[in-house]
Coordinates of C-alpha atoms in Angstrom, one line a residue:
M1 CA -48.9 63.0 13.6
D2 CA -52.2 61.8 12.0
V3 CA -54.6 59.4 13.7
P4 CA -54.0 56.3 11.3
H5 CA -50.2 56.6 11.9
R6 CA -50.8 56.6 15.6
L7 CA -53.1 53.6 15.4
A8 CA -50.5 51.7 13.4
L9 CA -47.7 52.5 15.9
S10 CA -50.0 51.4 18.8
N11 CA -50.8 48.1 16.9
Q12 CA -47.1 47.5 16.4
R13 CA -46.4 48.2 20.0
G14 CA -49.1 45.9 21.1
I15 CA -47.8 43.1 18.8
L16 CA -44.3 43.6 20.2
E17 CA -45.6 43.4 23.8
L18 CA -47.5 40.3 23.0
K19 CA -44.5 38.8 21.4
E20 CA -42.3 39.5 24.3
T21 CA -45.0 38.1 26.8
V22 CA -45.3 34.9 24.8
L23 CA -41.5 34.7 24.4
G24 CA -41.0 35.2 28.1
F25 CA -43.6 32.5 28.8
L26 CA -42.0 30.0 26.4
K27 CA -38.5 30.6 27.9
V28 CA -39.8 29.2 31.2
F29 CA -42.4 26.7 29.7
Y30 CA -40.3 25.0 27.0
P31 CA -37.4 23.9 29.3
A32 CA -39.9 22.4 31.7
I33 CA -41.9 20.5 29.2
F34 CA -38.7 19.5 27.4
A35 CA -37.3 18.1 30.7
L36 CA -40.7 16.2 31.4
S37 CA -40.6 14.8 27.9
A38 CA -37.0 13.6 28.2
V39 CA -37.7 11.9 31.5
A40 CA -41.0 10.4 30.4
A41 CA -39.7 9.2 26.9
G42 CA -36.4 7.8 28.3
S43 CA -37.9 6.1 31.4
T44 CA -40.8 4.5 29.4
V45 CA -38.4 3.1 26.8
L46 CA -36.2 1.6 29.6
A47 CA -39.3 0.2 31.3
G48 CA -40.6 -1.2 28.0
V49 CA -37.3 -2.9 27.4
V50 CA -37.4 -4.5 30.9
L51 CA -41.0 -5.7 30.3
L52 CA -40.0 -7.1 27.0
V53 CA -37.1 -9.1 28.4
R54 CA -39.0 -10.1 31.5
P55 CA -42.8 -10.0 30.8
A56 CA -45.1 -8.9 33.6
M57 CA -47.7 -11.6 34.4
T58 CA -50.4 -8.9 35.5
P59 CA -50.4 -6.1 33.0
G60 CA -53.1 -3.5 33.5
R61 CA -52.8 -3.8 37.3
L62 CA -52.5 0.0 37.8
I63 CA -55.6 0.9 35.7
S64 CA -57.6 -2.0 37.4
L65 CA -57.4 0.0 40.7
F66 CA -59.9 2.5 39.4
S67 CA -63.6 1.7 39.3
I68 CA -64.5 3.5 36.0
P69 CA -62.1 1.6 33.7
C70 CA -63.1 -1.7 35.4
G71 CA -66.8 -1.0 34.8
R72 CA -66.2 -0.1 31.2
A73 CA -64.1 -3.3 30.8
D74 CA -67.0 -5.4 32.2
V75 CA -69.4 -3.8 29.7
R76 CA -67.1 -4.4 26.8
V77 CA -66.5 -8.0 27.8
R78 CA -70.1 -8.7 28.2
A79 CA -70.9 -7.2 24.8
L80 CA -68.1 -9.3 23.2
V81 CA -69.3 -12.5 24.8
H82 CA -73.0 -11.7 23.8
E83 CA -71.9 -11.1 20.2
A84 CA -69.8 -14.3 20.1
G85 CA -72.7 -16.2 21.6
G86 CA -75.1 -14.9 18.9
A87 CA -72.6 -15.8 16.2
L88 CA -72.6 -19.5 17.6
N89 CA -76.4 -19.5 17.7
R90 CA -76.6 -18.6 14.1
L91 CA -74.0 -21.1 13.1
G92 CA -75.8 -23.9 15.0
I93 CA -72.8 -24.6 17.3
Q94 CA -72.9 -25.2 21.0
H95 CA -71.5 -22.6 23.3
P96 CA -68.2 -23.2 25.1
A97 CA -68.5 -24.3 28.8
K98 CA -66.8 -21.1 29.9
W99 CA -66.1 -18.0 28.1
G100 CA -63.2 -16.8 30.2
E101 CA -64.5 -13.4 31.2
F102 CA -61.7 -12.9 33.6
E103 CA -59.1 -13.4 31.0
L104 CA -61.0 -11.1 28.6
K105 CA -61.3 -8.5 31.2
V106 CA -57.5 -8.7 31.9
W107 CA -56.7 -8.2 28.3
V108 CA -59.2 -5.2 27.9
L109 CA -57.6 -3.5 30.9
A110 CA -54.1 -4.2 29.7
E111 CA -54.9 -2.8 26.2
R112 CA -56.6 0.3 27.7
G113 CA -53.6 1.0 30.0
R114 CA -51.2 0.5 27.2
R115 CA -53.1 2.9 24.9
S116 CA -53.5 5.4 27.7
V117 CA -49.8 5.6 28.3
S118 CA -49.0 5.8 24.6
L119 CA -51.5 8.5 23.9
S120 CA -50.3 10.5 26.9
L121 CA -46.7 10.3 25.7
H122 CA -47.6 11.3 22.2
L123 CA -49.6 14.3 23.5
L124 CA -46.6 15.3 25.6
C125 CA -44.3 15.2 22.6
L126 CA -46.8 17.1 20.5
I127 CA -46.9 19.9 23.1
T128 CA -43.1 20.0 23.1
I129 CA -42.9 20.3 19.3
C130 CA -45.5 23.0 19.2
A131 CA -43.8 25.0 21.9
G132 CA -40.4 24.6 20.3
G133 CA -41.8 25.6 16.8
L134 CA -43.5 28.7 18.3
L135 CA -40.3 29.6 20.1
T136 CA -38.3 29.1 16.9
V137 CA -40.6 31.5 15.0
L138 CA -40.4 34.3 17.7
V139 CA -36.6 34.4 18.0
D140 CA -33.8 35.1 15.6
R141 CA -31.3 32.6 14.2
R142 CA -34.2 30.2 13.4
W143 CA -32.1 27.5 11.8
D144 CA -30.0 27.2 14.9
M145 CA -33.0 27.2 17.1
A146 CA -34.8 24.6 15.0
T147 CA -31.8 22.2 15.3
E148 CA -31.6 22.7 19.0
L149 CA -35.3 22.6 19.8
L150 CA -37.2 20.7 17.1
L151 CA -34.8 17.8 16.4
P152 CA -34.8 16.7 20.1
S153 CA -38.6 16.9 20.2
Y154 CA -38.9 14.7 17.1
A155 CA -36.4 12.3 18.8
F156 CA -38.9 12.1 21.7
V157 CA -41.6 11.2 19.1
L158 CA -39.4 8.4 17.8
C159 CA -38.8 7.1 21.3
T160 CA -42.5 7.2 22.0
V161 CA -43.2 5.1 18.8
L162 CA -40.4 2.7 19.8
Y163 CA -41.9 2.4 23.3
A164 CA -45.4 1.8 21.9
R165 CA -44.2 -1.0 19.8
I166 CA -42.1 -2.5 22.7
D167 CA -45.1 -2.2 25.0
L168 CA -47.4 -4.0 22.5
V169 CA -45.2 -7.0 22.4
A170 CA -44.6 -6.9 26.2
T171 CA -48.3 -6.7 26.8
R172 CA -48.9 -9.7 24.6
R173 CA -46.2 -11.7 26.3
G174 CA -47.2 -10.7 29.8
S175 CA -50.9 -11.7 29.2
A176 CA -50.4 -14.4 26.7
S177 CA -53.4 -16.5 28.0
A178 CA -55.7 -13.5 27.9
Y179 CA -54.5 -12.4 24.5
L180 CA -55.2 -15.9 23.2
Q181 CA -58.7 -16.0 24.7
W182 CA -59.5 -12.5 23.3
A183 CA -58.3 -13.5 19.8
A184 CA -60.3 -16.7 19.8
V185 CA -63.6 -14.9 20.8
S186 CA -63.0 -12.1 18.3
A187 CA -62.5 -14.8 15.6
L188 CA -65.9 -16.3 16.5
V189 CA -67.5 -12.8 15.8
A190 CA -65.7 -12.6 12.5
C191 CA -67.2 -16.1 11.6
Q192 CA -70.7 -14.8 12.2
V193 CA -70.5 -12.1 9.6
Q194 CA -68.9 -14.4 7.0
R195 CA -71.8 -16.9 7.3
C196 CA -74.5 -14.3 6.5
G197 CA -75.0 -14.1 2.8
N198 CA -76.3 -10.5 2.7
Q199 CA -73.3 -9.1 4.7
V200 CA -70.4 -10.8 3.2
T201 CA -68.0 -8.4 1.4
S202 CA -64.3 -8.3 0.7
S203 CA -63.7 -6.4 4.0
T204 CA -65.4 -9.1 6.0
T205 CA -63.2 -11.7 4.3
V206 CA -60.1 -9.7 5.1
Q207 CA -61.3 -9.2 8.7
L208 CA -61.8 -13.0 9.1
S209 CA -58.3 -13.6 7.7
R210 CA -56.8 -11.1 10.1
K211 CA -58.6 -12.7 13.0
V212 CA -57.2 -16.1 12.1
E213 CA -53.8 -14.6 11.8
T214 CA -54.1 -13.0 15.2
V215 CA -55.1 -16.3 16.8
C216 CA -52.1 -18.0 15.2
D217 CA -49.9 -15.3 16.6
A218 CA -51.5 -15.5 20.0
L219 CA -50.9 -19.3 19.9
T220 CA -47.2 -18.8 19.3
T221 CA -47.0 -16.2 22.1
Y222 CA -48.9 -18.4 24.5
S223 CA -46.7 -21.4 23.8
Q224 CA -43.5 -19.4 24.6
F225 CA -44.7 -17.1 27.5
G226 CA -48.1 -18.4 28.7
V227 CA -47.4 -21.4 30.8
S228 CA -43.7 -22.1 31.6
G229 CA -40.3 -21.0 31.0
S230 CA -39.0 -24.5 30.6
P231 CA -37.5 -25.3 27.3
V232 CA -39.0 -28.7 27.2
V233 CA -42.5 -27.5 28.1
R234 CA -42.1 -24.7 25.6
S235 CA -41.1 -27.0 22.8
V236 CA -44.0 -29.3 23.4
L237 CA -46.5 -26.4 23.5
L238 CA -45.0 -24.8 20.5
N239 CA -45.4 -28.1 18.5
S240 CA -49.0 -28.4 19.6
C241 CA -49.8 -24.8 18.9
A242 CA -48.2 -25.2 15.4
V243 CA -50.6 -27.9 14.7
I244 CA -53.6 -25.9 15.8
S245 CA -52.4 -22.9 13.7
R246 CA -52.1 -25.1 10.6
R247 CA -55.6 -26.4 11.1
L248 CA -57.0 -22.9 11.5
E249 CA -55.3 -21.8 8.4
S250 CA -56.6 -24.9 6.5
G251 CA -60.1 -24.0 7.8
L252 CA -59.6 -20.4 6.5
V253 CA -58.6 -21.8 3.1
A254 CA -61.7 -24.1 3.2
C255 CA -63.9 -21.1 3.9
L256 CA -62.5 -19.3 0.9
C257 CA -63.4 -22.2 -1.3
D258 CA -66.8 -22.8 0.3
R259 CA -68.3 -20.1 2.6
S260 CA -70.7 -22.6 4.2
R261 CA -67.6 -24.4 5.8
V262 CA -67.1 -21.5 8.1
S263 CA -68.9 -23.6 10.8
D264 CA -65.9 -26.0 10.8
L265 CA -63.5 -23.1 11.6
A266 CA -65.8 -21.9 14.3
E267 CA -65.9 -25.4 15.9
Q268 CA -62.2 -25.5 16.0
V269 CA -62.1 -22.1 17.8
V270 CA -64.7 -23.3 20.3
E271 CA -62.7 -26.4 20.9
L272 CA -59.6 -24.2 21.6
I273 CA -61.7 -22.0 24.0
D274 CA -62.8 -25.1 25.9
A275 CA -59.3 -26.4 26.2
L276 CA -58.1 -23.1 27.6
A277 CA -61.1 -23.1 30.1
R278 CA -59.9 -26.5 31.3
Q279 CA -56.3 -25.5 31.3
E280 CA -55.5 -28.4 28.9
P281 CA -54.0 -26.7 25.8
L282 CA -52.4 -30.0 24.7
S283 CA -55.8 -31.8 24.6
V284 CA -56.7 -30.0 21.4
V285 CA -54.1 -32.0 19.3
S286 CA -53.7 -35.8 19.5
P287 CA -50.4 -37.0 20.9
E288 CA -49.6 -38.5 17.4
G289 CA -49.9 -35.1 15.8
V290 CA -47.6 -33.6 18.5
E291 CA -45.0 -36.4 18.0
S292 CA -45.0 -36.0 14.3
V293 CA -44.2 -32.4 14.6
G294 CA -41.8 -32.9 17.5
S295 CA -39.7 -35.2 15.5
A296 CA -38.6 -32.3 13.3
P297 CA -35.5 -30.5 14.5
V298 CA -36.2 -27.4 16.6
E299 CA -34.1 -24.4 16.1
M300 CA -32.4 -22.9 19.2
P301 CA -34.0 -19.6 20.2
I302 CA -31.9 -16.5 19.9
P303 CA -30.5 -15.4 23.3
W304 CA -32.3 -12.0 23.2
R305 CA -31.7 -11.3 26.9
I306 CA -27.9 -11.7 26.6
I307 CA -28.0 -9.5 23.4
I308 CA -30.1 -6.8 25.2
G309 CA -28.0 -7.1 28.3
H310 CA -24.8 -6.4 26.4
F311 CA -26.4 -3.5 24.5
L312 CA -27.5 -1.9 27.8
V313 CA -24.0 -2.5 29.2
F314 CA -22.6 -0.6 26.2
L315 CA -25.0 2.3 26.8
S316 CA -24.2 2.3 30.5
G317 CA -20.5 2.4 29.8
V318 CA -21.0 5.2 27.2
G319 CA -23.1 7.1 29.7
L320 CA -20.4 6.7 32.5
I321 CA -17.7 8.0 30.2
L322 CA -19.7 11.0 29.2
C323 CA -20.5 11.7 33.0
F324 CA -16.8 11.5 33.9
V325 CA -15.8 13.8 31.0
S326 CA -18.5 16.3 31.9
L327 CA -17.3 16.3 35.5
G328 CA -13.8 16.8 34.5
V329 CA -12.4 13.5 36.0
G330 CA -9.0 12.7 34.8
V331 CA -7.8 9.4 33.4
E332 CA -5.7 8.8 36.5
Y333 CA -8.9 8.4 38.6
L334 CA -10.5 5.9 36.4
T335 CA -8.7 3.1 38.3
L336 CA -10.3 4.2 41.5
L337 CA -13.8 4.4 39.8
A338 CA -13.4 0.8 38.4
P339 CA -15.5 -0.8 41.1
L340 CA -18.3 1.7 40.5
M341 CA -18.1 1.1 36.8
Y342 CA -18.2 -2.7 37.4
L343 CA -21.4 -2.4 39.5
V344 CA -23.1 -0.2 37.0
I345 CA -22.5 -2.5 34.1
Q346 CA -23.8 -5.4 36.2
I347 CA -27.2 -3.7 36.5
P348 CA -28.5 -4.6 33.0
F349 CA -27.6 -8.2 33.4
L350 CA -29.4 -8.3 36.8
V351 CA -32.5 -6.7 35.1
T352 CA -32.6 -9.1 32.2
G353 CA -32.0 -12.1 34.5
K354 CA -29.2 -13.4 32.3
V355 CA -25.7 -13.1 33.4
P356 CA -22.9 -14.4 31.0
D357 CA -20.9 -17.2 32.3
A358 CA -17.7 -15.1 32.1
L359 CA -19.2 -12.7 34.6
R360 CA -20.9 -15.3 36.8
H361 CA -17.7 -17.4 37.1
P362 CA -14.6 -15.2 36.8
P363 CA -11.5 -17.1 35.5
R364 CA -9.0 -18.2 38.0
L365 CA -5.6 -16.6 38.0
T366 CA -3.7 -19.7 39.1
V367 CA -3.4 -22.7 37.0
P368 CA -2.4 -26.1 38.4
F369 CA 0.6 -27.7 36.9
A370 CA 0.0 -31.2 35.5
D371 CA 2.0 -33.9 37.2
P372 CA 3.3 -36.5 34.7
G373 CA 3.4 -39.2 37.3
S374 CA -0.1 -38.8 38.5
E375 CA -2.1 -39.2 35.2
S376 CA -3.6 -42.5 36.4
E377 CA -5.3 -40.7 39.4
P378 CA -9.0 -40.1 38.9
S379 CA -8.9 -36.6 40.4
I380 CA -6.6 -35.3 37.7
S381 CA -8.4 -36.9 34.8
G382 CA -11.4 -34.6 35.3
A383 CA -13.8 -36.9 36.9
G384 CA -13.2 -35.7 40.5
T385 CA -15.1 -33.1 42.4
T386 CA -14.3 -29.4 42.7
E387 CA -12.8 -30.0 46.1
D388 CA -10.4 -32.7 44.7
R389 CA -9.3 -30.5 41.9
S390 CA -8.8 -27.4 44.2
S391 CA -6.9 -29.5 46.7
T392 CA -4.0 -29.9 44.2
L393 CA -3.2 -26.2 44.7
M394 CA -2.8 -26.6 48.5
P395 CA 0.8 -27.1 49.8
L396 CA 1.4 -30.5 51.3
P397 CA 2.3 -30.7 55.0
P398 CA 5.8 -31.8 56.1
G399 CA 6.4 -35.5 55.9
H400 CA 4.2 -36.1 52.9
G401 CA 5.4 -36.4 49.4

């Protein structure tokens, strides 16, 4: 056998050995990384749903325990405040009494924590996809392996994207005041560029428009989740924030007509920052303006907690059925497992904090019969107490009647 043929055989043998080594490693690595991705993607989506339904009032608490992120957040907040102060100096507007550095730091930490978790999940999903793709290439029946390995990995990516979107909304709801403070200060920075004649471009105009839209969105979030959960307080705040949003949008339109009027828009933002520093958000709008908006009919909010609770109950029921089927539990044992099923489907309602009336007050199995001769009694007419109505079901002692 000649030397080139021996070299070719040795190279093929080396490639096969390398392939077997990589394949053996992937057979152990892929199930581990797949299980980790499944747990991470599923648990974060469920946690995001819980935070969306019941917003956390202190987002970014975990990352605030470390000194390095806190130091970077302080530097970023100081830079943002310095830039906003320079913008007000160029516009000739007095600075706010307080910039709300604490609120700005809360928002920076919350954003940094949210992005860190999202990037970590995306990186984990990317590793899972790459490992599954490499394993698919190295084995036979590639189409079957692709459907069994790559499709679940892409499902993790979709779950991660869904979690990132849910976590963004939950972060804004959980830190509504900080979100509004950050949006207002960022709008002042955008006003600075718009006033300078040499730096004005179409991109700066779009940036100012986006910042104003962000402030309006932050006002809506603040009115619903920033102060109170009472429907009355929310409706008043929503009306006031609607007036402020219309004023800001009118100021933006005025800036598009005359760029020199950006100072008026900046003054409105400064007034909003001062009101937030005093914790008097309703002082920005006069009572007459709030009453004029409050006279309009307010639509009832969609009961998202009830809807999400029912959806989670459906998923819990399907999961229980699949578990019973996988365990080989027969239909005759479902009656014995009914208490367990009832407790499991109650968990989503307890998490969302909204229990339907049908589950909170189960219907009574006994119905009192109406007495035709006692229609004049107030206890039967519906005006009596619960004890009066329930006493009609009790048997009378002998000698009465």
